[in-house]
C-alpha positions as semicolon CSV with decimal commas, in nm:
position;residue;x (nm);y (nm);z (nm)
1;M;0,002;-0,003;-0,002
2;L;0,275;0,248;0,098
3;K;0,492;0,180;-0,212
4;R;0,191;0,239;-0,440
5;W;0,102;0,558;-0,252
6;L;0,461;0,687;-0,290
7;K;0,477;0,590;-0,662
8;I;0,149;0,772;-0,739
9;R;0,294;1,085;-0,575
10;K;0,634;1,041;-0,742
11;I;0,811;1,024;-0,403
12;P;1,121;0,804;-0,406
13;A;1,112;0,515;-0,164
14;T;1,433;0,595;0,024
15;N;1,365;0,475;0,381
16;L;1,050;0,263;0,403
17;D;1,066;0,239;0,780
18;I;1,048;0,612;0,830
19;Q;0,819;0,674;0,533
20;S;0,569;0,414;0,654
21;Q;0,562;0,574;0,998
22;M;0,497;0,919;0,845
23;Y;0,233;0,772;0,620
24;F;0,059;0,626;0,927
25;L;0,090;0,952;1,114
26;G;-0,044;1,144;0,816
27;W;-0,363;0,933;0,825
28;M;-0,409;0,913;1,202
29;L;-0,321;1,268;1,313
30;P;-0,589;1,463;1,120
31;G;-0,864;1,230;1,245
32;A;-0,739;1,249;1,605
33;I;-0,724;1,623;1,600
34;S;-1,069;1,669;1,440
35;H;-1,210;1,429;1,705
36;M;-1,073;1,655;1,979
37;R;-1,267;1,961;1,865
38;S;-1,171;2,215;2,128
39;E;-1,075;1,970;2,406
40;F;-0,697;2,007;2,384
41;F;-0,584;1,768;2,658
42;R;-0,312;1,513;2,620
43;D;-0,515;1,213;2,751
44;Y;-0,806;1,300;2,530
45;F;-0,575;1,327;2,228
46;M;-0,435;0,982;2,300
47;E;-0,779;0,836;2,353
48;S;-0,886;0,970;2,014
49;F;-0,616;0,748;1,857
50;D;-0,731;0,450;2,063
51;M;-1,099;0,499;1,960
52;M;-1,047;0,534;1,586
53;H;-1,224;0,245;1,416
54;D;-1,088;0,269;1,063
55;Q;-0,725;0,166;1,083
56;D;-0,702;-0,007;0,742
57;Y;-0,401;0,207;0,661
58;A;-0,215;0,092;0,973
59;I;0,142;-0,033;0,929
60;A;0,325;-0,327;1,077
61;V;0,506;-0,104;1,332
62;F;0,166;-0,003;1,482
63;P;-0,082;-0,262;1,349
64;R;-0,354;-0,139;1,583
65;L;-0,293;0,120;1,852
66;T;-0,438;0,032;2,186
67;F;-0,344;0,165;2,526
68;G;-0,369;-0,008;2,863
69;S;-0,467;0,159;3,181
70;G;-0,225;0,439;3,250
71;Q;-0,027;0,368;2,927
72;R;-0,046;0,665;2,694
73;Y;0,232;0,600;2,449
74;A;0,266;0,409;2,122
75;S;0,615;0,279;2,196
76;K;0,771;0,168;2,516
77;G;1,128;0,210;2,407
78;C;1,364;0,384;2,170
79;Y;1,700;0,378;2,002
80;I;1,958;0,653;2,068
81;V;2,069;0,781;1,728
82;Q;2,295;1,051;1,586
83;L;2,253;1,245;1,269
84;A;2,560;1,206;1,046
85;K;2,725;1,503;0,883
86;G;2,720;1,569;0,517
87;E;2,484;1,672;0,236
88;Q;2,272;1,352;0,270
89;P;2,289;1,284;0,645
90;E;2,178;0,949;0,774
91;L;2,085;0,828;1,122
92;I;2,360;0,635;1,299
93;K;2,239;0,392;1,558
94;K;2,418;0,454;1,893
95;S;2,241;0,203;2,121
96;D;2,033;-0,114;2,130
97;W;1,658;-0,085;2,201
98;I;1,620;0,092;2,534
99;I;1,320;0,044;2,767
100;H;1,270;0,259;3,071
101;L;1,168;0,029;3,356
102;I;0,974;0,183;3,644
103;T;1,035;0,001;3,968
104;E;0,833;0,042;4,286
105;S;1,040;0,081;4,601
106;T;0,914;-0,122;4,894
């Protein structure tokens, strides 16, 4: 679906991971914002993603967004990256996948 969308718009497929995430965001964000109307609160914004029924355009990274109780994020980890120098800078991976663990002290 993404490759076809890029081809129709004459956009070169240079980094499908990033392009697929931006494609997903481009479909989800307008719907979430219009659902908010004038209720600009973070939790309501996240709930609007969670409540969207039509997610046919979802990608493998986020096949269906759902949030558990108290969990208002689409990803529970990240990579540390650095932007390379040069005319066509690339991202340089500086770490493995990092997950912030919250521990309760007893």
